[in-house]
Short mmCIF file of C-alpha atoms and ligand atoms in Angstrom, two decimals:
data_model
loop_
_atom_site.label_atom_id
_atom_site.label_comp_id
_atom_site.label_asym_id
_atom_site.label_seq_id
_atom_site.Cartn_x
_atom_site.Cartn_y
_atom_site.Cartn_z
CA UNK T 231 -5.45 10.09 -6.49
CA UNK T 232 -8.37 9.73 -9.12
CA UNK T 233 -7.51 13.40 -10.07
CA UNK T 234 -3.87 11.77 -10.46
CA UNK T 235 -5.12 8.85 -12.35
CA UNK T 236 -6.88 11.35 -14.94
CA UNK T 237 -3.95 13.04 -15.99
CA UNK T 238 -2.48 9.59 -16.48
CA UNK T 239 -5.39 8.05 -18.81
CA UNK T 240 -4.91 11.27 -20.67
CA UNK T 241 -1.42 11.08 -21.15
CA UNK T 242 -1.54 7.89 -22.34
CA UNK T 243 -4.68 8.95 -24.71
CA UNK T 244 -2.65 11.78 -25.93
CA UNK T 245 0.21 9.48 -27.10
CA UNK T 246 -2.46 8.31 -29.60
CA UNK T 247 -2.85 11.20 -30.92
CA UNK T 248 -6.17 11.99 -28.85
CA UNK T 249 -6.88 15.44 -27.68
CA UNK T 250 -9.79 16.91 -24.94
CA UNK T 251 -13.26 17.41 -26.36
CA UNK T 252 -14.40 20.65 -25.90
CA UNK T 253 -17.85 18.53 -24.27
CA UNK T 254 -19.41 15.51 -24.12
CA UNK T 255 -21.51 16.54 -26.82
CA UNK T 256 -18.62 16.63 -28.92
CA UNK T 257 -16.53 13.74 -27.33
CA UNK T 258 -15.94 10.43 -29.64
CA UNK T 259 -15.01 9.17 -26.19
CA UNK T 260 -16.32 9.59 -23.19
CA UNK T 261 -14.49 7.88 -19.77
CA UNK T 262 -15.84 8.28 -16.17
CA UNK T 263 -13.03 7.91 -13.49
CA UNK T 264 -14.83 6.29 -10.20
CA UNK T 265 -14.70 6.47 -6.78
CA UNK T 266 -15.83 3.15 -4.62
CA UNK T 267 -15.43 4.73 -1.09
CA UNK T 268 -18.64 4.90 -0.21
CA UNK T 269 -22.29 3.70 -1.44
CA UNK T 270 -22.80 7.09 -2.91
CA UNK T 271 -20.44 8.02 -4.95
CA UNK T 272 -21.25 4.96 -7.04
CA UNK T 273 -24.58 6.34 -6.81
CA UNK T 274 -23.84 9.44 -8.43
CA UNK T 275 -21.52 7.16 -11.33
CA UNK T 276 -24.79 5.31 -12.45
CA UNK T 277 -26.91 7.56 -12.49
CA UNK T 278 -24.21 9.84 -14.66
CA UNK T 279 -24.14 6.50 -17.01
CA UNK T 280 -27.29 6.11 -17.48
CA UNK T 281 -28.01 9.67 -18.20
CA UNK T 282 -25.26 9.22 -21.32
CA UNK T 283 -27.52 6.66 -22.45
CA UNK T 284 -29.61 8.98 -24.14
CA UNK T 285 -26.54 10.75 -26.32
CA UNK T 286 -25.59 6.70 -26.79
CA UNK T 287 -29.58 6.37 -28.61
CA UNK T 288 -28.56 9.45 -30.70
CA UNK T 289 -24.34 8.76 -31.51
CA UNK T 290 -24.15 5.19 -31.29
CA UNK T 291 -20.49 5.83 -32.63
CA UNK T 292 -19.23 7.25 -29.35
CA UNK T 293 -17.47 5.14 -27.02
CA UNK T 294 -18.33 5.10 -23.41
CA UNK T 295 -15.58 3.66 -20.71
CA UNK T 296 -15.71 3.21 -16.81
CA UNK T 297 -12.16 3.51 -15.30
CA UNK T 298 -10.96 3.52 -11.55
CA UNK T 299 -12.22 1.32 -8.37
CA UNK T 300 -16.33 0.79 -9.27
CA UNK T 301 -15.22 -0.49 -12.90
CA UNK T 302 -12.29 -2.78 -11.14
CA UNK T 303 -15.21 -4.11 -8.53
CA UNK T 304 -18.21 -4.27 -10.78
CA UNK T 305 -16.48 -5.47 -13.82
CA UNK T 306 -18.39 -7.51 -16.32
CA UNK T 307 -21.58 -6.79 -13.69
CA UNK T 308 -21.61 -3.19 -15.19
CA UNK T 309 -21.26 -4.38 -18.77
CA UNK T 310 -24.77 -6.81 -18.59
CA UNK T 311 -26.11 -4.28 -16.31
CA UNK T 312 -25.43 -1.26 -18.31
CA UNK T 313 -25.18 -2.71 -21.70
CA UNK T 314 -24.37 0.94 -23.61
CA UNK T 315 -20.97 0.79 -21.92
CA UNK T 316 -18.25 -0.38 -24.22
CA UNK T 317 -15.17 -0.30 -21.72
CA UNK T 318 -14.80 -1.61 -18.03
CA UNK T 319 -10.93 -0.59 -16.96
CA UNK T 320 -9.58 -1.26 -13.74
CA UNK T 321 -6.94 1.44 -11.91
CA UNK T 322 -4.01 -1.20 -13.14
CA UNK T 323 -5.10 -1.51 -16.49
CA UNK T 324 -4.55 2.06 -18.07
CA UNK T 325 -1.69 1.29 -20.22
CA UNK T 326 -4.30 -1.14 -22.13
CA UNK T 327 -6.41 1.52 -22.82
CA UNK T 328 -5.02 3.23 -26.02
CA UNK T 329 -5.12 -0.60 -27.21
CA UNK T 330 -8.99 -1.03 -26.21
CA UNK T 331 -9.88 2.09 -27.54
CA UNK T 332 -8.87 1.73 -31.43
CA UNK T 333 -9.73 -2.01 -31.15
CA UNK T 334 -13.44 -0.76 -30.09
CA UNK T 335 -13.52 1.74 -32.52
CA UNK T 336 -12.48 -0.91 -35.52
CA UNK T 337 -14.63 -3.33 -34.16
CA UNK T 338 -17.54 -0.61 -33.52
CA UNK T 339 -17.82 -1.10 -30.50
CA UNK T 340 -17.85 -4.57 -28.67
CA UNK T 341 -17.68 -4.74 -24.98
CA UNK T 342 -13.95 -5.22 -23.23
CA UNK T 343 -13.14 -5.61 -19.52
CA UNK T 344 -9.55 -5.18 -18.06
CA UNK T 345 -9.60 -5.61 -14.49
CA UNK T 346 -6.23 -7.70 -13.70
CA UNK T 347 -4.67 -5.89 -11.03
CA UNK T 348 -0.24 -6.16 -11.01
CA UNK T 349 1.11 -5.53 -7.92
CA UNK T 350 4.43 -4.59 -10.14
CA UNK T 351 2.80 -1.67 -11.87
CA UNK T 352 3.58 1.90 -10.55
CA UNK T 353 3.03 3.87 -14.18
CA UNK T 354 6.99 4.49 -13.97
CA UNK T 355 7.97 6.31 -17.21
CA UNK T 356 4.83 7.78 -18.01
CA UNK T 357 4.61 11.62 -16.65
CA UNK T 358 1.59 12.94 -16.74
CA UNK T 359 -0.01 16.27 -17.77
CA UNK T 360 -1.01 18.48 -15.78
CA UNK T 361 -3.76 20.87 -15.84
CA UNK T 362 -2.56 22.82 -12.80
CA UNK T 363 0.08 25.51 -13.70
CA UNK T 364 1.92 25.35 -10.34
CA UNK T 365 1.66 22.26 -8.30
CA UNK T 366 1.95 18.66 -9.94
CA UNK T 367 0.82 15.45 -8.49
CA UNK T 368 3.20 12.82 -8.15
CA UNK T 369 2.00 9.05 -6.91
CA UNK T 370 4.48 7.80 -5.47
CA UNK T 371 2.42 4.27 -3.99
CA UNK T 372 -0.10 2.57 -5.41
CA UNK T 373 -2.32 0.70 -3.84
CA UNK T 374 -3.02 -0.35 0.03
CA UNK T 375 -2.31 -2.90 2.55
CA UNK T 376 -3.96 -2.07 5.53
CA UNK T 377 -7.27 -3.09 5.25
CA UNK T 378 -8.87 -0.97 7.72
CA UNK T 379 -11.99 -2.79 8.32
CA UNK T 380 -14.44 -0.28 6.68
CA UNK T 381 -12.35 0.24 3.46
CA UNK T 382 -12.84 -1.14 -0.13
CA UNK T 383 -9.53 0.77 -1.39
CA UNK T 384 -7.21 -2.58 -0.85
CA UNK T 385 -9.75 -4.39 -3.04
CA UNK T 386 -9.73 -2.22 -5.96
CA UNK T 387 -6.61 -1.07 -5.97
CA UNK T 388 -4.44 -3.82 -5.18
CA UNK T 389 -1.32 -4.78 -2.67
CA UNK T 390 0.73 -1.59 -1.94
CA UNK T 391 3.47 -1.12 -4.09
CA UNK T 392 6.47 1.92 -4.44
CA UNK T 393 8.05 4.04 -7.01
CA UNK T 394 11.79 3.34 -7.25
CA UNK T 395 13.25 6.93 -5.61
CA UNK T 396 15.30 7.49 -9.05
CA UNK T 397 11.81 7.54 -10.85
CA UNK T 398 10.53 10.19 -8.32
CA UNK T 399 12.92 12.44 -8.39
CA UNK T 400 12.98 12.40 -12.28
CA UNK T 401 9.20 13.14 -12.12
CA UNK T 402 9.76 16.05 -9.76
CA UNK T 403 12.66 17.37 -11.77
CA UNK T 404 10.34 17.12 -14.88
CA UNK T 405 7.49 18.66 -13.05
CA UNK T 406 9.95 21.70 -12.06
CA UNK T 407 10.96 22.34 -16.13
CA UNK T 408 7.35 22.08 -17.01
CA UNK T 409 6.82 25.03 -14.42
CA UNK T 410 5.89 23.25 -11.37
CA UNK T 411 7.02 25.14 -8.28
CA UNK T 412 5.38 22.38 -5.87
CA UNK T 413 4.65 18.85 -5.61
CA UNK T 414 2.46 16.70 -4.20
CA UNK T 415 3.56 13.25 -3.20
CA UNK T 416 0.53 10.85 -3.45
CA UNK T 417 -0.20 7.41 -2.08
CA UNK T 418 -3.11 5.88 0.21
CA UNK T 419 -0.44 5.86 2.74
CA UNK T 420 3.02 7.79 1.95
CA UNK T 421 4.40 7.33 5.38
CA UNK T 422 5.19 3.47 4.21
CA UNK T 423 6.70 3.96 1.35
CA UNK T 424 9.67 2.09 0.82
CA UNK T 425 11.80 1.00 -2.28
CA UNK T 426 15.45 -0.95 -1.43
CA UNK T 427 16.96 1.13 1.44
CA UNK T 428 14.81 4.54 1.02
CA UNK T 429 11.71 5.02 3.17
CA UNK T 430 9.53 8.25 3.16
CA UNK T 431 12.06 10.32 5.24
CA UNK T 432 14.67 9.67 2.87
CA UNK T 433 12.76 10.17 -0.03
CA UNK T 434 11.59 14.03 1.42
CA UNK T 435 15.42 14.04 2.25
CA UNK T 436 15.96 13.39 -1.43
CA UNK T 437 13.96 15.81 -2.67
CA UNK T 438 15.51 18.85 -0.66
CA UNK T 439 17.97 19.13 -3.53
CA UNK T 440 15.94 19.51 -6.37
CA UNK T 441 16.79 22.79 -8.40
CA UNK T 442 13.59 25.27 -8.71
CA UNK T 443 11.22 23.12 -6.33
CA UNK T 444 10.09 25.25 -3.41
CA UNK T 445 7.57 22.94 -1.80
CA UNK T 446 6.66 19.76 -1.16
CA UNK T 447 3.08 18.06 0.21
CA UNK T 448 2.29 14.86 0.48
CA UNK T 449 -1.19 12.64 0.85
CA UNK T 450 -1.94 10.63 3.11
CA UNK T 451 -0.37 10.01 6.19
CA UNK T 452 -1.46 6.87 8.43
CA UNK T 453 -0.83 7.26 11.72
CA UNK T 454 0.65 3.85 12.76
CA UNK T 455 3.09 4.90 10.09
CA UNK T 456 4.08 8.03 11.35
CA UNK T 457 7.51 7.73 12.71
CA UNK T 458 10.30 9.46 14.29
CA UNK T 459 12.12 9.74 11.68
CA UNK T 460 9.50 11.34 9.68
CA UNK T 461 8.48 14.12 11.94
CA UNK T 462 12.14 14.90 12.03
CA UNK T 463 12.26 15.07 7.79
CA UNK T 464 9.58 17.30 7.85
CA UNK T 465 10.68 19.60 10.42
CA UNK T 466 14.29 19.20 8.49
CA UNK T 467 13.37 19.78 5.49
CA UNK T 468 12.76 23.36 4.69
CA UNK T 469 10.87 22.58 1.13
CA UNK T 470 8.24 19.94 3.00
CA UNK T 471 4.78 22.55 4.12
CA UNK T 472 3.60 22.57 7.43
CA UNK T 473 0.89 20.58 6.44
CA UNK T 474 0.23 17.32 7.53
CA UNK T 475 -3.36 15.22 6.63
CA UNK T 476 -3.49 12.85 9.47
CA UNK T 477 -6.64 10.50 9.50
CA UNK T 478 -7.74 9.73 12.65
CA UNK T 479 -11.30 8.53 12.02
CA UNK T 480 -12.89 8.03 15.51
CA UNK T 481 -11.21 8.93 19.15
CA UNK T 482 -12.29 5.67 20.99
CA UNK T 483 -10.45 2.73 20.97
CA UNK T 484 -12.62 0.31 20.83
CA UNK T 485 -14.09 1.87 17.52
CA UNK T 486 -10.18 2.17 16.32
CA UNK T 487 -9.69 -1.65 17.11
CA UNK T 488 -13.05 -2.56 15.77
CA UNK T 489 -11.52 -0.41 11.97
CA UNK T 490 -8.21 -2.65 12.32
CA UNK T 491 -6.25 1.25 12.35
CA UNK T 492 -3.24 -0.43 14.28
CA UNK T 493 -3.43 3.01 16.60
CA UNK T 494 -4.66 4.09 20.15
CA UNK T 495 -6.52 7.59 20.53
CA UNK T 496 -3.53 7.81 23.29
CA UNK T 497 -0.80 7.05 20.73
CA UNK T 498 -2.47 9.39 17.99
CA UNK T 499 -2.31 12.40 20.33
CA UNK T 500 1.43 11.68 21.26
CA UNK T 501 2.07 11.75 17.45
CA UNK T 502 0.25 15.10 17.21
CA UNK T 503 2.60 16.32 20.47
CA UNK T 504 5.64 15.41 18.56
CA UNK T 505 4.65 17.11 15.51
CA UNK T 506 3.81 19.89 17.25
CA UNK T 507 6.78 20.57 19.13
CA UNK T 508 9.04 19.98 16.38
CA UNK T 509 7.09 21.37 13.31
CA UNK T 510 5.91 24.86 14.91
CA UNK T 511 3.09 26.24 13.13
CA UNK T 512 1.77 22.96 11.68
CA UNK T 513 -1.31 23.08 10.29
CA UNK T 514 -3.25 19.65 11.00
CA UNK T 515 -6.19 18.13 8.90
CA UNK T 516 -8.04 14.90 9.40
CA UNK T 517 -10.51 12.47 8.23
CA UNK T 518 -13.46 12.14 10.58
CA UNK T 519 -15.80 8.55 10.05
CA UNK T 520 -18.97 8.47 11.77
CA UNK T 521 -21.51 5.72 12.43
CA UNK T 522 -19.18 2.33 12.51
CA UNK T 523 -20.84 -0.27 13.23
CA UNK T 524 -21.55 -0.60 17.01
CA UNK T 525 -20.46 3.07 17.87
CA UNK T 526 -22.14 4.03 20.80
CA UNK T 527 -23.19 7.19 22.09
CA UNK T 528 -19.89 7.25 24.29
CA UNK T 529 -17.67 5.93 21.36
CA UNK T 530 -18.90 9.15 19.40
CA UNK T 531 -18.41 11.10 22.34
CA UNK T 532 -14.61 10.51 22.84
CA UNK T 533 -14.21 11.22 18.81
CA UNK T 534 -16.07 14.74 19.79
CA UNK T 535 -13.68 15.19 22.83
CA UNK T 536 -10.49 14.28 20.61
CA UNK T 537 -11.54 16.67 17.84
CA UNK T 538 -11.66 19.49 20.87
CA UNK T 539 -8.36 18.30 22.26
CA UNK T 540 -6.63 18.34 19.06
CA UNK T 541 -8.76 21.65 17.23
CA UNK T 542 -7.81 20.62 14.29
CA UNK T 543 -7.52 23.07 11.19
CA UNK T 544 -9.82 21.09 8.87
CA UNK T 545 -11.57 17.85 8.76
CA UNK T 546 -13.10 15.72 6.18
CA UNK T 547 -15.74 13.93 7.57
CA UNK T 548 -17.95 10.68 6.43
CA UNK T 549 -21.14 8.76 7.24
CA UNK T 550 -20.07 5.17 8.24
CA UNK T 551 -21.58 3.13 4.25
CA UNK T 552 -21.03 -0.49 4.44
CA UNK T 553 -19.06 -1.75 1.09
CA UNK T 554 -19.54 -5.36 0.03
CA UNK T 555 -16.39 -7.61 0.86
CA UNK T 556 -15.24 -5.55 3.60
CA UNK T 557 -14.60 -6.84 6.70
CA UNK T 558 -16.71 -4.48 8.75
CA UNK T 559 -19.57 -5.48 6.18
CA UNK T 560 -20.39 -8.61 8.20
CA UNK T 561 -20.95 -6.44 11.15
CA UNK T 562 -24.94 -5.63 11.83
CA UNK T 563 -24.78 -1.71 10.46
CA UNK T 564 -26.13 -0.74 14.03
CA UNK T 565 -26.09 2.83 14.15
CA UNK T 566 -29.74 4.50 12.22
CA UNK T 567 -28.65 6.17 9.73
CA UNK T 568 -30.71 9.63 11.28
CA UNK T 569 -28.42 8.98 13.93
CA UNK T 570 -25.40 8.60 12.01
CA UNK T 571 -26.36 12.26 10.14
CA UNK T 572 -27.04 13.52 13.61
CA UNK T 573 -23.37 12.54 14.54
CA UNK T 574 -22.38 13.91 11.24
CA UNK T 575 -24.00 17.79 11.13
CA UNK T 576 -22.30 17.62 15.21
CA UNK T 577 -18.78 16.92 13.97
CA UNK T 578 -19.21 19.53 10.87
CA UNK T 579 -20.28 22.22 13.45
CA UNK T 580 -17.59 21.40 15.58
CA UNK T 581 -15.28 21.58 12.82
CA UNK T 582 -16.21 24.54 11.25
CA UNK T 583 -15.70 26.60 14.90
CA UNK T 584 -12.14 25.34 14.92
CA UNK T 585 -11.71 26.16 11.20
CA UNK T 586 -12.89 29.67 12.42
CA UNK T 587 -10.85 29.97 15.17
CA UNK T 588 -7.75 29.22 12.40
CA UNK T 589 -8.64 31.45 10.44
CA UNK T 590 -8.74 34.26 13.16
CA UNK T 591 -5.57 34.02 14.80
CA UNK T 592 -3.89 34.19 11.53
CA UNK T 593 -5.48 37.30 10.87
CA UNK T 594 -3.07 40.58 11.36
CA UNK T 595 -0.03 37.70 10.81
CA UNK T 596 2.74 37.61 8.03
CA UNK T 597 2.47 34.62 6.08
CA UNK T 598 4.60 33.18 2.92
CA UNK T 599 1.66 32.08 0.29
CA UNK T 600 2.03 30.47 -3.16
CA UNK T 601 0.49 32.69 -5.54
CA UNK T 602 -1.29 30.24 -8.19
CA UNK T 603 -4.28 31.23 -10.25
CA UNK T 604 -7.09 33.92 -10.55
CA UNK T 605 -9.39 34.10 -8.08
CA UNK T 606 -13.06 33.33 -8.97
CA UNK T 607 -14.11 36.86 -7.93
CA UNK T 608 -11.97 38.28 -10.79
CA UNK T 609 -11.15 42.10 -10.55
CA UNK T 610 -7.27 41.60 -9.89
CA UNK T 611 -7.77 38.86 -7.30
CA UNK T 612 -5.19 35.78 -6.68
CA UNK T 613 -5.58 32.80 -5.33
CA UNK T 614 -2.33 31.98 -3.50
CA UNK T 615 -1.73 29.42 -0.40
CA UNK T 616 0.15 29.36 2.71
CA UNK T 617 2.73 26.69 3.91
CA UNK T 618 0.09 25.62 5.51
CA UNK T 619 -2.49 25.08 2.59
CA UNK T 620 -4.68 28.09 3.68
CA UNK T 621 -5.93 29.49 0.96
CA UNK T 622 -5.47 33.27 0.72
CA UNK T 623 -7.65 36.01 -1.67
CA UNK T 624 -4.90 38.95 -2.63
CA UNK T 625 -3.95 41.62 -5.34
CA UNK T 626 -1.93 40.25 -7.59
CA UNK T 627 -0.73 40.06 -11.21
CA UNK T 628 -0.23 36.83 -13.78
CA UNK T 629 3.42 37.72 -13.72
CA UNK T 630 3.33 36.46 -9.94
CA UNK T 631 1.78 33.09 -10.23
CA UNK T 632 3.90 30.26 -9.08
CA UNK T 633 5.98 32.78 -7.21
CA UNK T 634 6.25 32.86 -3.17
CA UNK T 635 5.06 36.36 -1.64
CA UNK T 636 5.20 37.64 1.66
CA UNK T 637 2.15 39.28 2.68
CA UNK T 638 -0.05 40.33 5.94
CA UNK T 639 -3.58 38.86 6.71
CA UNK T 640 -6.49 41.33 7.14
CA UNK T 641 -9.46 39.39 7.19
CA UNK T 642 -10.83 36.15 6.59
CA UNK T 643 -13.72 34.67 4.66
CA UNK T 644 -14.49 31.84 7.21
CA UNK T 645 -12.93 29.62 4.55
CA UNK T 646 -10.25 31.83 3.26
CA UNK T 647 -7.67 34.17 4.17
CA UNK T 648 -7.98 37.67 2.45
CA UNK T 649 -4.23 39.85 2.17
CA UNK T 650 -2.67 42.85 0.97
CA UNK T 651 -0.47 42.56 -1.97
CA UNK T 652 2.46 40.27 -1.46
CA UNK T 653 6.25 41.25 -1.46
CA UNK T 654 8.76 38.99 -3.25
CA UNK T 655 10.59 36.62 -0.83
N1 SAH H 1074 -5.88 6.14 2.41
C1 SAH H 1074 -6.50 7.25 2.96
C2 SAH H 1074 -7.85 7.59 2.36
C3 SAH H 1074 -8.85 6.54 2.24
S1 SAH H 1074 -10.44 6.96 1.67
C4 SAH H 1074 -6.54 7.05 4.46
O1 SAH H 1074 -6.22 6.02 4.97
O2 SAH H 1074 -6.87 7.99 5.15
C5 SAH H 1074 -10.76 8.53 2.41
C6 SAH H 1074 -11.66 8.50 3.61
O3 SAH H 1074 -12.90 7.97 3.28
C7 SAH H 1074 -11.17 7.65 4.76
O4 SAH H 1074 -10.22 8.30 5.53
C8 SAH H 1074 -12.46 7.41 5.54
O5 SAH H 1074 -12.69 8.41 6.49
C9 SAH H 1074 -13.53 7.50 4.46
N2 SAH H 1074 -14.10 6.17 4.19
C10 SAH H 1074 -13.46 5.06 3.78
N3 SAH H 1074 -14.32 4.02 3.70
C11 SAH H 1074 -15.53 4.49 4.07
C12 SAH H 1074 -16.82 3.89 4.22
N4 SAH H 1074 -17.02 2.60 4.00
N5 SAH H 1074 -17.84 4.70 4.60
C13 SAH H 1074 -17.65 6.02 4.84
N6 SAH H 1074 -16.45 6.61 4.76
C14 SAH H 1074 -15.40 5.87 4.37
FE1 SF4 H 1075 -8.47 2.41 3.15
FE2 SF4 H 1075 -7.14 2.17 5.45
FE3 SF4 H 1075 -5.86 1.82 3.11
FE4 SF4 H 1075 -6.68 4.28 3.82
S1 SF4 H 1075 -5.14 3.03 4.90
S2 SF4 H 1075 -6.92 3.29 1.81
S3 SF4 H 1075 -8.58 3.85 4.90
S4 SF4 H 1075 -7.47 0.53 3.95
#
């Protein structure tokens, strides 16, 4: 989504007639998109910002913005705390920016905060750049209602609102003549999307009749959300991937209840027996928080014996970081954090055995892989992906990218597929 949000602040930069610096050292303007998830990756922000304040010293000229969900929950605190920052603009605030910007620069430079977050605004009529030749983004929510109890995201980023379906499909369509073979659908939670009479299914429905689109992906599912009539889009739909991202965060329930997820481990693998059955060959990925407050041994365990029942094709997984004004913040942050690393390096081990065992059956199978841009090893080497967001090393030329090939697996990397050279489909 911040990638997302990128494209959009530069969109709307571009419109002004400003262009990418080749480097900061050469930047009039310098923004930092942000990340509030956890602890650390505001870590990592401040410690970027105050590392600019050096080229500040030297080009007091430049201006220097903070954009996304630490400048919308910091606000003016990162202005007196950081005073070489010129710019504090929350995630609903980007149209302001072109605005802020030459006002700074006239005024050279006084401090500005936007941080007024509109449940009404969805960016509709802006359509980003992209920097990726074959796959586009496309947010289709903003914002989140759920409030899981760990989460800062429905703080920053305001109450959940939808694209109109009209707006989407323009985007896609506009995607597709700017040589997009693929889109991804983004929200916080895409499974409860809903403008007038069109939820999520319809909108995948929809988007089955675009002209040149061959694939669809969308991020991120919730669970509770997941319904019937979803599954059956997806398995109906032959442009939606067999790819579904499907948080689970912990397999006990009294952890689940504790994160206000609305879900059972029970009902979570009934959804994964659905899918299964009717989308053959899924390929399942997941979000895996460890350390919530009061997880005990046994709580971790079941979340260990879930991940086993489920082998699940990739995880993401997270050390439990209390954020201020969260609900689960008032709980007593019980679990050490040597403990909660412990729990961590167990799940990543875990996971990366399943990942394995992925990765092997697939090899000596045909698959249908997206080819999209040089591999880093050079020499003639494409990246290209399966249905199933695999990623697959094979021979290939520039000609090919953003095509579909049909090729055979030979080997695997332990992270990525390696293939013969692809036949057209
Ligand atoms: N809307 C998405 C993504 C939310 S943030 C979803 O519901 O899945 C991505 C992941 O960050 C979450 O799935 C969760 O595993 C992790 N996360 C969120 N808050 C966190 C916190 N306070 N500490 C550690 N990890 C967290
Ligand atoms: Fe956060 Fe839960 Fe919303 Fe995801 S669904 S953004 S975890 S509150």
């Amino acid at each position: 989504m911040n990638f997302s949000d990128s494209e959009l602040i530069e969109t709307l930069l571009s419109e002004q007639g400003l262009g990418r610096a080749a480097g900061e050292s050469e930047a009039d303007l310098i923004l930092i998109n942000t990340c509030s998830v956890r602890a650390h990756a505001e870590q990592r922000v401040m410690g970027r910002l105050r590392a600019l304040k050096k080229l500040k010293d030297r080009r007091p000229e430049i201006l220097l913005g903070v954009c996304g969900c630490m400048a919308q929950r910091m606000g003016e605190d990162l202005l007196r705390e950081l005073p070489w920052v010129d710019l504090v603009v929350g995630p609903d605030s980007y149209r302001r920016l072109p605005g802020l910007v030459s006002r700074a620069g006239r005024d050279n430079p006084v401090q500005a905060a936007e941080l007024v977050l509109d449940r009404a605004e969805t960016y509709h009529g802006i359509l980003p750049r992209r920097r990726d030749e074959v796959s586009a983004w496309v947010p289709i929510t903003r914002g989140c209602d759920n409030f899981c109890s760990y989460c800062i995201v429905p703080y920053v980023r305001g109450r959940e609102r939808s694209l109109e379906p009209e707006a989407v499909e323009r985007q896609v369509a506009l995607a597709v003549e700017g040589g997009a073979r693929e889109v991804v659908l983004l929200g916080q939670n895409v499974n409860s999307y809903r403008s007038g009479p069109t939820g999520f299914a319809g909108l995948l429905r929809r988007l089955e009749s675009v002209p040149g689109l061959a694939r669809v992906r969308f991020l991120t599912s919730h669970p509770r959300d997941l319904s019937d009539e979803i599954v059956e889009a997806m398995a109906g739909c032959g442009k939606v991937c067999e790819h579904l991202h499907l948080p689970v965060q912990s397999g006990s329930d009294r952890v689940l209840e504790a994160m206000n997820r609305g879900y059972t481990r029970d009902y979570y693998l009934d959804r994964v027996r659905l899918l299964r059955s009717r989308v053959p060959g899924l390929s399942l990925t997941t979000d895996i928080l460890v350390g919530f407050p009061g997880e005990t041994a046994e709580d971790f365990g079941r979340t260990v014996s879930l991940m086993k029942q489920v082998c699940f094709d990739y995880a993401y997984t997270f050390r439990y970081s209390p954020r201020p004004g969260t609900a689960a913040a008032g709980l007593e942050d019980s679990v050490p954090e040597q403990e909660k690393k412990r729990r961590l390096q167990q799940v990543i081990d875990l996971q990366l055995a399943h990942t394995r065992a992925a990765l092997d059956s697939m090899v000596g199978a045909e698959v249908e892989a997206m080819v999209v841009k040089p591999a880093r090893s050079g020499q003639g080497k494409y990246l290209a992906r399966t249905r199933g967001h695999f990623s697959v090393i094979l021979p290939a030329e520039s000609s090919q990218v953003g095509r579909v090939v049909r090729t055979v697996v030979t080997a695997h990397t332990g992270m990525s597929l390696v293939a013969g050279a692809g036949c057209d489909t």
